[in-house]
Short mmCIF file of C-alpha atoms in Angstrom, two decimals:
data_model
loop_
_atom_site.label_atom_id
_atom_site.label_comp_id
_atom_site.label_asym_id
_atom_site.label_seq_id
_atom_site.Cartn_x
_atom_site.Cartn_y
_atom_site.Cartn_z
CA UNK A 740 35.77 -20.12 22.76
CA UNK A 741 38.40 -20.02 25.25
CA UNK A 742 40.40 -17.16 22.65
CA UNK A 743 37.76 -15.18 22.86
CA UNK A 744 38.04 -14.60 26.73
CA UNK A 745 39.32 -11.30 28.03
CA UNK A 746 39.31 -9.96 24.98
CA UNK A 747 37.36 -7.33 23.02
CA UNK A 748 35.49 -6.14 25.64
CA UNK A 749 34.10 -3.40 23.21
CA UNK A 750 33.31 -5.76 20.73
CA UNK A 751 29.88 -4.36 19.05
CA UNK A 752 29.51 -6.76 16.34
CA UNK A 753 29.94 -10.89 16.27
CA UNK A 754 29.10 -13.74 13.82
CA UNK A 755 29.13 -17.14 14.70
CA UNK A 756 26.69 -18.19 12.22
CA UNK A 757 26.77 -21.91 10.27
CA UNK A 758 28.95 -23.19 12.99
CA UNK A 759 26.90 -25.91 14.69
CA UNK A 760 28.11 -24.95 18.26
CA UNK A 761 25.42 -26.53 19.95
CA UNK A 762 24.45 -26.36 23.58
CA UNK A 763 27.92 -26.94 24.89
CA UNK A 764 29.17 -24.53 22.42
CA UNK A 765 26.76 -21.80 24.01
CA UNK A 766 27.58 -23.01 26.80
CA UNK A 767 31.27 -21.81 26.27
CA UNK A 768 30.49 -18.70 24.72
CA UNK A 769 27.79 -17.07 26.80
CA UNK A 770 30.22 -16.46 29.70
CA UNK A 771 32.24 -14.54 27.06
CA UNK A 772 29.15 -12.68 25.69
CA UNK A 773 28.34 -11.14 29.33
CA UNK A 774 31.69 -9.36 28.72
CA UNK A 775 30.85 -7.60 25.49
CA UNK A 776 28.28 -4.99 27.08
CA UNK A 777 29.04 -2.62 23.82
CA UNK A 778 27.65 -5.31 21.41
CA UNK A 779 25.07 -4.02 18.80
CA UNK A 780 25.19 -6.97 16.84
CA UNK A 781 24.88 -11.24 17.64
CA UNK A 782 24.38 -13.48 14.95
CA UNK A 783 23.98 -17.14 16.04
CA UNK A 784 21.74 -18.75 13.30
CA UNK A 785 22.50 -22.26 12.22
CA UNK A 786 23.66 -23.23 15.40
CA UNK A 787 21.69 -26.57 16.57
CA UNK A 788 20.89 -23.95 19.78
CA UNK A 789 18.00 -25.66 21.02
CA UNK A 790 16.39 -25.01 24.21
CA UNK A 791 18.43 -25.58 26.91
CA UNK A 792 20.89 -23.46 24.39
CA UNK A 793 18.63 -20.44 24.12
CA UNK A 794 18.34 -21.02 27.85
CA UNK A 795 21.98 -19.88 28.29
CA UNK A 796 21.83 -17.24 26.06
CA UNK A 797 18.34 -16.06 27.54
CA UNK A 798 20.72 -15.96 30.79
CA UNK A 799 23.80 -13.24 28.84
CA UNK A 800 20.99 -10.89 27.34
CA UNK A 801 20.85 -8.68 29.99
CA UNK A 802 24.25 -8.12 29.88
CA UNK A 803 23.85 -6.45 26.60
CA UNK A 804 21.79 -3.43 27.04
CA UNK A 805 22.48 -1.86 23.83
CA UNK A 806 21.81 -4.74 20.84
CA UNK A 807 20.05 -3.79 18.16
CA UNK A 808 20.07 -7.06 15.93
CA UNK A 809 20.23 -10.74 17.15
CA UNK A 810 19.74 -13.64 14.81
CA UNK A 811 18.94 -17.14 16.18
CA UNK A 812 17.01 -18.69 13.12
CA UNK A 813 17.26 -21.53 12.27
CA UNK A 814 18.47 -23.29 15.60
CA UNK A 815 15.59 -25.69 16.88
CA UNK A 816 14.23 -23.42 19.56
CA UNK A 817 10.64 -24.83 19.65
CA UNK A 818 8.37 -23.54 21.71
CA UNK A 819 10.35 -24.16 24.92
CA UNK A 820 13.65 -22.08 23.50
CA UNK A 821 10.38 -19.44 22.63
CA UNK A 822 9.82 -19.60 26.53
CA UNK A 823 13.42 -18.95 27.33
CA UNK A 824 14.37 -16.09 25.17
CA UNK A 825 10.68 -14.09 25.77
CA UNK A 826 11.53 -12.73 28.82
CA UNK A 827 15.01 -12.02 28.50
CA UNK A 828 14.24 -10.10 25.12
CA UNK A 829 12.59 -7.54 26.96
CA UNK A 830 16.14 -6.58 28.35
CA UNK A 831 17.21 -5.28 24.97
CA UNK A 832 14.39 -2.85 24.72
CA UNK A 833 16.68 -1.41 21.82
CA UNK A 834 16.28 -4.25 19.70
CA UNK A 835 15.41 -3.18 16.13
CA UNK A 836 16.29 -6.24 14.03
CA UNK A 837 14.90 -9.83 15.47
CA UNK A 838 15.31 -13.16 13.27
CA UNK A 839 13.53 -15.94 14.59
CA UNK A 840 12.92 -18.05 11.44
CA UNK A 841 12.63 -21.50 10.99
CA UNK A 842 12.81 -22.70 14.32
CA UNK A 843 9.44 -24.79 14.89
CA UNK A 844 8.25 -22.20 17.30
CA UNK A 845 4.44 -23.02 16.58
CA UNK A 846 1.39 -21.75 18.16
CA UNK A 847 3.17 -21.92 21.33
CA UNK A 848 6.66 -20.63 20.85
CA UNK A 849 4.60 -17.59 18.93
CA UNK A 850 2.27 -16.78 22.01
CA UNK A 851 5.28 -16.23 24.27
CA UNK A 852 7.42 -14.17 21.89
CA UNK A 853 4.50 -12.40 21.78
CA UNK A 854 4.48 -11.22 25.05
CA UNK A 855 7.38 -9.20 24.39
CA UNK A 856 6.71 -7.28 21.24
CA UNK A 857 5.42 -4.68 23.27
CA UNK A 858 8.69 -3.98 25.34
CA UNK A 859 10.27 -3.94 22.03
CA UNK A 860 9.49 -0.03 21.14
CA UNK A 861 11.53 0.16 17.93
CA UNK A 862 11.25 -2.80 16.79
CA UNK A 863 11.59 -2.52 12.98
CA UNK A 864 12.46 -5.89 11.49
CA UNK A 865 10.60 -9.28 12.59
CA UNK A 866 11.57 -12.46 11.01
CA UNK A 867 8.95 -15.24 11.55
CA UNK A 868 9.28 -17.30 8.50
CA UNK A 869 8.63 -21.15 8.34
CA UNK A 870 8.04 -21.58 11.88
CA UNK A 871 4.45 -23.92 11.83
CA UNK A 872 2.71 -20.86 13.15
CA UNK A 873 -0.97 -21.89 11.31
CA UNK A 874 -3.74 -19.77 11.48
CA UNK A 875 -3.97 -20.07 15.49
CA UNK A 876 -0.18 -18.99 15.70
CA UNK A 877 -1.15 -15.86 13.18
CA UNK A 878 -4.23 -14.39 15.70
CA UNK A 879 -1.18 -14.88 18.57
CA UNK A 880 0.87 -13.03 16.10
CA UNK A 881 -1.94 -10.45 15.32
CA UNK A 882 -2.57 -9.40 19.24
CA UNK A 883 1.71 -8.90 19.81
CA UNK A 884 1.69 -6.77 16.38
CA UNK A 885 -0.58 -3.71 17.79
CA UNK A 886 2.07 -2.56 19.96
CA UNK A 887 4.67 -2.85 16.86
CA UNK A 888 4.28 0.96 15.95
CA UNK A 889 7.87 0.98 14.28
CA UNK A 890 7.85 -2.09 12.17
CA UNK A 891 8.91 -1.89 8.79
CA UNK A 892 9.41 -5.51 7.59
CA UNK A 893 7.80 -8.72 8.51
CA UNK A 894 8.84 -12.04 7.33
CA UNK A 895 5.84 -14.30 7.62
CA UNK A 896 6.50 -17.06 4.83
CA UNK A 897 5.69 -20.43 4.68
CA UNK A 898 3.64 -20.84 8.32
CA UNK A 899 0.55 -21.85 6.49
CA UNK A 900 -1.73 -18.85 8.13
CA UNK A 901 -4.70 -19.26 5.66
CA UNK A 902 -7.16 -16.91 5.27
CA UNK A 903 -8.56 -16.35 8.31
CA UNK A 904 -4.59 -15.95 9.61
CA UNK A 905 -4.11 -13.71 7.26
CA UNK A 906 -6.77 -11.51 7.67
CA UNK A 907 -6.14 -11.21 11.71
CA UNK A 908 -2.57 -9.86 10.96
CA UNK A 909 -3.60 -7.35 8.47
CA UNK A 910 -6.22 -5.81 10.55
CA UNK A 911 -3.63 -5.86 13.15
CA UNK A 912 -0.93 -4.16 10.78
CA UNK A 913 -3.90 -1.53 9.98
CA UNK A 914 -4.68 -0.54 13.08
CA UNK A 915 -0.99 -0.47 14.81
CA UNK A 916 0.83 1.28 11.43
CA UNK A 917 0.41 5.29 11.96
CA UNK A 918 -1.54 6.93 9.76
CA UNK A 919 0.88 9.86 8.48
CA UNK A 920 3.80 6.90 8.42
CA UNK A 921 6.64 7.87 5.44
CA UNK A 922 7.81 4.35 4.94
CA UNK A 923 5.76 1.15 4.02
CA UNK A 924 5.64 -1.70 5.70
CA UNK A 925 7.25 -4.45 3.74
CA UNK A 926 5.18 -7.96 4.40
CA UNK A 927 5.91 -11.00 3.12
CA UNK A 928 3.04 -13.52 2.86
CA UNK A 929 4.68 -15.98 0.68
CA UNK A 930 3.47 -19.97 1.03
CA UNK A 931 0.59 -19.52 3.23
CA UNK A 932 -2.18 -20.78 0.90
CA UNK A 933 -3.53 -17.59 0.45
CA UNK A 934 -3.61 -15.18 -3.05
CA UNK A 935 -3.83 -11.39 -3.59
CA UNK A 936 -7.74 -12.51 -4.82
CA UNK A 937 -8.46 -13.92 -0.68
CA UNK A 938 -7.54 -10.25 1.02
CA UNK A 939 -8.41 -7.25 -1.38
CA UNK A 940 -10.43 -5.30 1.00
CA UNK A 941 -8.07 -6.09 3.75
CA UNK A 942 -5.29 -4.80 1.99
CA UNK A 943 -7.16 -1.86 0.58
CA UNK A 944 -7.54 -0.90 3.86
CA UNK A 945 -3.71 -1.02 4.35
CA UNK A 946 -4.15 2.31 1.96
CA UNK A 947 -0.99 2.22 0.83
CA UNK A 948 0.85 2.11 4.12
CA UNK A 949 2.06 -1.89 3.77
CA UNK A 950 3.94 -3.51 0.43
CA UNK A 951 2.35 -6.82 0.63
CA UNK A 952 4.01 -10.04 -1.19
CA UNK A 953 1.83 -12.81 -1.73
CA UNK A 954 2.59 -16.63 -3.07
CA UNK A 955 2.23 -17.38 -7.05
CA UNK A 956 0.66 -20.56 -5.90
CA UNK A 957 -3.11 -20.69 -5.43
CA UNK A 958 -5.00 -20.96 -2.07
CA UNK A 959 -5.62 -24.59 -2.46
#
């Protein structure tokens, strides 16, 4: 990290994806983030992060007042690194991409990112999948949707909602999408033991406004 200190201070975009940096890693490269106040972009995923990682980069966010995507999937948050980067999200109130998949948030780690969907205004993409969110962790999910007015995709594979999951989101979605909105919703329900058969009124009710993806595999 140390060549990356001083310099580009009007960096906008980074990758550091697939590069197992780990806590110390962040550790290194969060003083060098709080430089880069022009960055849109941070891309971090596959980085064996973990808490006391997102911790640290919970600590740079407010240094970046104008990013507009940040990818830590896949990094081992749990629902302590959920804890850690909730708060701090709220700092980027210009965030319009968020990718928090597969990182064992669970029912937990899902309630406190939830806590700051509503300081995220326009919000358009929300990455959840694979993250043990069950059908608990989808009625969390449900309540932090109604204030996301300007979503237009959400990633909700594999979490094993079921039905009753399920159903709380889309009634969410319905009543939180505007009515006159131009572009659908794309939703991805993919692996969550549930079928197109289990939700026909609820979708019906999406008239239209939501492009719904559902498993192949039955709800059994």
């Amino acid at each position: 990290m140390r060549i990356l200190e001083g310099k580009c201070s009007s960096m906008s975009v980074f990758t550091l994806g697939t590069n197992d940096i780990g806590n110390e890693g962040m550790s290194k490269l969060s003083p060098v983030l709080a430089q880069w106040s022009q960055l849109q972009q941070l891309d971090l995923r596959w980085n064996s992060l973990g808490p006391t990682g997102a911790n640290r980069l919970a600590q740079v966010l407010h240094r970046l007042p104008i990013l507009r995507k940040l990818d830590v999937s896949s990094n081992s948050l749990g629902g302590t690194g959920a804890e850690e980067l909730s708060s701090a999200l709220t700092c980027c109130s210009g965030l319009t991409h968020l990718n928090l998949g597969v990182n064992d948030l669970g029912v937990s780690g899902m309630s406190w990112i939830c806590t700051s969907l509503g300081r995220l205004p326009v919000l358009s993409t929300l990455l959840l999948e694979f993250n043990r969110l069950h059908s608990e962790g989808g009625t969390q999910l449900a309540n932090g949707l109604k204030h996301c007015t300007a979503l237009s995709e959400l990633d909700l594979r594999g979490n094993d909602l079921g039905v009753d999951g399920v159903i709380e989101i889309l009634k969410s979605i319905n009543q939180g999408i505007p009515q006159n909105t131009k572009e659908k919703l794309k939703l991805d329900l993919k692996f969550n033991k549930v079928t197109e058969e289990d939700l026909n009124s609820e979708v019906d009710a999406l008239n239209g406004r939501a492009s719904v993806s559902f498993s192949l595999l039955t709800s059994t």
